[in-house]
Amino acid sequence: MAEAVHPSVYTIPPHRAFADALAAGLLKSHGKDPLGLARGIILVPTNRTTRAIQDAFVRRAETGLLLPRLVPIGDPEIAETLGSALDPMGEGADVPPAIPPLERTMRLATLVQQVRRRMDDPVDAGEAVRLARDLGTTLDQLLIEKADPNSLADSVEADLSHHWQVSLDQLAVILEQWPAELERLGRIDMAERRNRLLDHVAQRWKDAPPPGFVVAAGIASTSPAVAGVLRTVSRMAGGMVVLPALDITMPEAEWEALGPHEPDPETGFRTRSIETHPQFALKLLLDRMGVARAEVARWRWGGGRDSPAVRTRAIGNAMAPANYTGKWNDLPPRERRLSGMRGLELATPAEEAQVIAIAMREALEEPGRTAALVTPDRALARRVSAHLKRWGIEADDSAGRPLSEEPPGTLLFALAEAAAERFAPVPLLALLKHPLVRAGDGRGSWLAEVRRFDIAMRGPRPRPGLDAVTAHLGKLLADARDQAKPAFAATLRWWKDTAELLAPLERAAGRTKDLPGLVAALRKAATRLAGDAVWSGPDGREAARFVAECEAQAALGPADAGIADLAPLLTHLMADIAIRPPQGGHPRLFIWGVLEARLQQADLMILGGLNEGVWPNLPTPDPWLAPRLRAELGLPGLERRIGLAAHDFASALGGRQVLVTRARRDASAPAIASRFWLRLEAMTGGLTRAPRFKAWAQSIDRGREIAPTERPAPRPPLADRPRKISVTKVDRLKADPFAFYAQTMLKLSQLDPVDAEPSPAWRGSAVHQILEDWFREDRCDPDKLVARAETLLDASDAHPLMRALWRPRLIEPIRWMTERVRADIAAGRVPIASEVDGKTEISGVTLTGKADRIDRLDDGSLAIIDYKTGQPPSPAAVEAGFAMQLGLLGLLADRGAFDGVEGGAAVFEYWSLGKDGDGFGYVKQPFRKRGDAEITADNFVAHAASVFATAAEQWLIGDEPFTAKLHPEYAPYGEYDQLMRLQEWYGRGDG
């Protein structure tokens, strides 16, 4: 059948709502006959567009309608979707089936690994899957653009840099082997199948057009196969193509500057195309359709939801190519005025989300008014959705969320992470606290057990494995006080039952080269922990489908995949699986991604996240083809996505009322305004602001007048005050009475972090244990101390790196200590007690203490020794009435409070394992060395007794309030600072 001389191509400008204008025009043209619309076919770009056009017809329908057949052009089964329009199918329509996406990724990952291994550039399984996904994208682009991969070698006119040459060599091998693999399977790539079906549609309609009308609406794809279909539709009887937002008034010089350009015949160089321009893709599409821009007519029907026509001209001027933006200076005001458009620049993404939610909430005050947020920033979309829920409004986020961020996906990931980390505390607790685990009636009791388990797992990491966790809990039970043993015993019983649920996954994780077995073990573990909850709902059903397919195809993937590869492998495979919520949100509020917003408009369009790197997004590099190679092969440049984002932005600007927003910073740093935002600001001389939304957002969270708290100074009754105190707590009582009150009377203590690095306190306890055992079992034999320290390090549960870093800082001072003790023993100084407890009563208060070590001097007097892993207290602190620990231990010794220790204390020493000059280990006394020192060994005990008696009379047997941070210079620890609300009152000068 001969083609029409003049193609039937139209465009709907941005100021008109595309779907409504299209429906109005088709109703006008074909709606008089009740069956007129039903005989037609409308080709649309996506399934979302299908629903938008259906809704537009419904809005304009006065009675019932038989709608045209709406067919997404991107459907890989387009021939089947068109059905009777291609009946009979005709010769050449027998197209092989497409290889399933997951199977394709797995086979490509295996191929990538094999090629990289042969080229001495191996990658692990997770990286192979990532590269396979990128490779699949590159292959699809080659197929969509109908580029000949065999021309890769011929397309390079000069040497590439080394890494690009390596990638090209690997790609060449893969492109040689992949077609043979597909032929062996009897499959083809999905992009190739789509090409063949579209070519068949174009040829079939060229020979025998459908009986009704055919409209290709809103399609902007530049694919040669799509362009072929549009060319056929535009030239057949009853056919027309309706393009979205083609600028038919753009000056010819600007239009021609866009490209694509042919190489200069003299130089051979090609003028750079402006692929970032919103009209570039449409210009390329017209070129491939064989249609001149002058042949495109404006769609003459409006949908009744249009903004002023001047908006289209202003949008076109704002998006002018960079070399032509100088015309902004000469434009008349009406040609650059964006009436109905407002801009808001906020401080943070949180404030931006709140402002957008308020603007959407305000739209509901007007009956029938609609509002839509359009943004590629999924975090912003989720925040806005959460804010709307404050008013009980559920807004459909049609872009959906990746399966990897939905509860079933995060549970699978948590299981893989926990197994890969050998059930270390952090990933294990994250798994056990997952919202799907034991969801339902038993969730409360489960969480109560997990919280007790959490407390038990605080501190340094135990050794890896489920059995090691069991042993760790058993040790805690053995060491626990009698009143705490029942709770630890219950936790241990609960853990043993829980460990049985995870044991099969641990056994599977120990096997190598069994990816199907790992996936199966993951599936079974998820079911044991969460039951049917993990496979329920839209996200659960998609997770079940994904796991079943992954389990079936895993054997085709990398052969060396192990448990360490499973988590990154799942992340890469789940990245493209979007979970869209079921319909049922608010009928007048929408949250659209950029793709979902195409060809749709609401009464209020909010374009959020206008920062560079967000809108437009930064192009993702192609790891397989150098940019110059892509250009030589005719593939889209990486920057073409910016042009598509610009077209989406320009189309969305056509709404009746538009609000554009950005935040001046993101979560971590200042943000750069989007190039689109800057263009609007520059052309208009500054967008009109909408300050009321910002003011409302700030007023929502602005509370009433806040009166900062006073410095806390609780004054409990005398009967409740403790009558017993340790020598180590006297400093805290004097320097920070409130901290003493919180620790001793309120019984509050700071929890160690989970999987904590060994803290100074933990290391100090370990050193004290070494030295105590050395005394009790070896009687301070200098030859045995180093061996004990080595044994402690080898048996430590600390991370191997931490042990490696700590070993030299422990062994060297331990060696110093052995030599010092050897010399002391030779001089007649003998250790007689270690870690010995004593107590005495002073002023009605029982003073308790534990001496790290007590030596007997040759004259019969005693030396009191305190071990330090860090810096000992200074003599200035002693003179100020603090650091009385050694003096109070001397007081206990003088009163015979230590069993088996007789005599008076004459020497007081700190033995520090810290650094001293170029070495580690030194002895320091708590007094100044000068002869006229205020505190000496002779009066130290008496001074300490006086200090203690004064403190006891004030706070323990007196009614002095426990004032917070009384002497902050001697209260360095801040575990109770939040409890005392330190930042509210500290530094106000109130004494």
Coordinates of N, CA and C in Angstrom, one line a residue, residues 7 9-11 43 45 73 144-145 194 198 216-235 241-246 255 258-260 277-293 295-296 640 644 647:
P7 N 2.9 13.3 6.0 CA 2.7 12.6 7.3 C 1.7 13.3 8.2
V9 N 1.4 14.2 11.7 CA 2.1 14.3 12.9 C 1.7 15.6 13.6
Y10 N 1.4 15.4 14.9 CA 1.0 16.6 15.7 C 1.8 16.6 17.0
T11 N 1.7 17.8 17.7 CA 2.3 17.9 19.0 C 1.3 18.6 19.9
L43 N -1.3 3.7 20.6 CA 0.0 3.2 21.0 C 0.5 4.2 22.0
P45 N 3.5 5.0 25.4 CA 4.9 4.6 25.9 C 4.9 3.6 27.0
I73 N 3.9 0.6 23.9 CA 4.8 0.3 22.8 C 6.0 -0.5 23.4
I144 N 19.0 -2.0 20.6 CA 18.0 -1.0 20.4 C 18.4 -0.1 19.2
E145 N 19.6 0.3 19.2 CA 20.1 1.2 18.2 C 20.5 0.5 16.9
R194 N 11.9 -7.5 20.9 CA 11.1 -6.3 20.7 C 11.3 -5.6 19.4
L198 N 8.4 -5.1 16.6 CA 8.0 -3.8 16.1 C 8.3 -3.7 14.6
A216 N -0.4 7.0 17.6 CA 0.8 6.8 18.5 C 0.9 8.1 19.3
A217 N 0.7 8.0 20.6 CA 0.5 9.2 21.5 C 1.6 9.2 22.5
G218 N 2.3 10.3 22.6 CA 3.2 10.6 23.7 C 4.5 9.8 23.6
I219 N 4.8 9.2 22.5 CA 6.0 8.3 22.4 C 7.2 9.2 21.9
A220 N 8.3 9.2 22.7 CA 9.4 10.0 22.4 C 10.7 9.2 22.3
S221 N 10.5 7.8 22.2 CA 11.7 7.0 22.1 C 12.4 7.1 20.7
T222 N 13.7 7.2 20.7 CA 14.4 7.3 19.5 C 14.9 6.0 18.9
S223 N 14.4 4.9 19.4 CA 14.8 3.6 18.9 C 14.4 3.5 17.4
P224 N 15.3 3.0 16.6 CA 15.0 2.8 15.1 C 13.7 2.0 14.9
A225 N 13.5 1.0 15.7 CA 12.4 0.1 15.6 C 11.1 0.9 15.9
V226 N 11.1 1.7 17.0 CA 10.0 2.5 17.3 C 9.7 3.6 16.3
A227 N 10.8 4.2 15.8 CA 10.7 5.2 14.8 C 10.1 4.6 13.5
G228 N 10.4 3.4 13.2 CA 9.8 2.7 12.0 C 8.3 2.6 12.2
V229 N 7.9 2.2 13.3 CA 6.4 2.1 13.6 C 5.7 3.4 13.5
L230 N 6.4 4.4 14.1 CA 5.8 5.8 14.0 C 5.7 6.3 12.6
R231 N 6.7 6.0 11.8 CA 6.8 6.5 10.4 C 5.6 5.8 9.7
T232 N 5.4 4.5 9.9 CA 4.3 3.8 9.2 C 2.9 4.4 9.7
V233 N 2.8 4.6 11.0 CA 1.5 5.1 11.5 C 1.2 6.5 10.9
S234 N 2.3 7.3 10.9 CA 2.0 8.7 10.4 C 1.6 8.8 8.9
R235 N 1.9 7.8 8.2 CA 1.6 7.8 6.7 C 0.5 6.9 6.3
V241 N 0.5 10.5 14.5 CA 1.4 10.5 15.6 C 1.3 11.8 16.4
V242 N 1.1 11.7 17.7 CA 1.0 12.9 18.6 C 2.2 12.9 19.5
L243 N 3.1 13.9 19.3 CA 4.3 13.9 20.0 C 4.1 14.8 21.3
P244 N 4.9 14.5 22.3 CA 4.7 15.4 23.6 C 5.7 16.6 23.6
A245 N 5.1 17.7 23.6 CA 5.9 19.0 23.9 C 7.0 19.2 22.9
L246 N 6.8 19.0 21.6 CA 7.7 19.4 20.5 C 7.6 20.9 20.3
W255 N 17.3 25.2 16.5 CA 16.9 23.8 16.2 C 18.0 23.1 15.4
L258 N 21.1 21.7 17.5 CA 20.9 20.6 18.4 C 21.7 19.4 17.8
G259 N 21.7 19.2 16.5 CA 22.3 18.0 15.9 C 21.2 17.0 15.7
P260 N 21.5 15.8 15.4 CA 22.9 15.2 15.2 C 23.5 15.7 13.9
H277 N 19.8 18.8 25.6 CA 18.7 19.7 25.3 C 17.4 18.9 25.3
P278 N 16.3 19.5 25.9 CA 15.0 18.7 25.9 C 14.4 18.4 24.6
Q279 N 14.8 19.1 23.5 CA 14.3 18.8 22.2 C 15.1 17.9 21.4
F280 N 16.3 17.5 21.9 CA 17.2 16.7 21.0 C 16.6 15.4 20.7
A281 N 16.1 14.6 21.6 CA 15.5 13.3 21.4 C 14.4 13.4 20.4
L282 N 13.5 14.4 20.5 CA 12.4 14.6 19.5 C 12.9 14.9 18.1
K283 N 14.0 15.7 18.1 CA 14.6 16.0 16.7 C 15.1 14.8 16.1
L284 N 15.8 13.9 16.9 CA 16.4 12.7 16.4 C 15.3 11.8 15.9
L285 N 14.2 11.7 16.7 CA 13.0 10.9 16.3 C 12.4 11.3 15.0
L286 N 12.2 12.6 14.8 CA 11.7 13.1 13.6 C 12.6 12.8 12.4
D287 N 13.9 12.9 12.6 CA 14.9 12.5 11.6 C 14.7 11.1 11.2
R288 N 14.6 10.2 12.2 CA 14.4 8.8 11.9 C 13.1 8.4 11.3
M289 N 12.1 9.3 11.6 CA 10.8 9.1 11.0 C 10.7 9.6 9.5
G290 N 11.7 10.4 9.2 CA 11.7 11.1 7.9 C 10.7 12.2 7.8
V291 N 10.5 12.9 8.9 CA 9.5 14.0 9.0 C 10.3 15.3 9.4
A292 N 9.9 16.4 8.6 CA 10.5 17.7 8.9 C 9.7 18.3 10.0
R293 N 10.3 19.2 10.8 CA 9.6 19.9 11.9 C 8.4 20.7 11.3
E295 N 6.5 20.0 9.1 CA 5.3 19.1 8.8 C 4.5 18.8 10.0
V296 N 5.0 19.2 11.2 CA 4.3 18.9 12.5 C 3.3 20.0 12.8
R640 N 22.7 12.0 27.2 CA 21.3 12.1 26.7 C 20.3 11.9 27.7
L644 N 16.7 13.9 28.4 CA 15.4 13.3 28.7 C 14.8 13.9 30.0
H647 N 13.5 17.3 29.2 CA 12.2 17.2 28.6 C 11.1 17.0 29.6

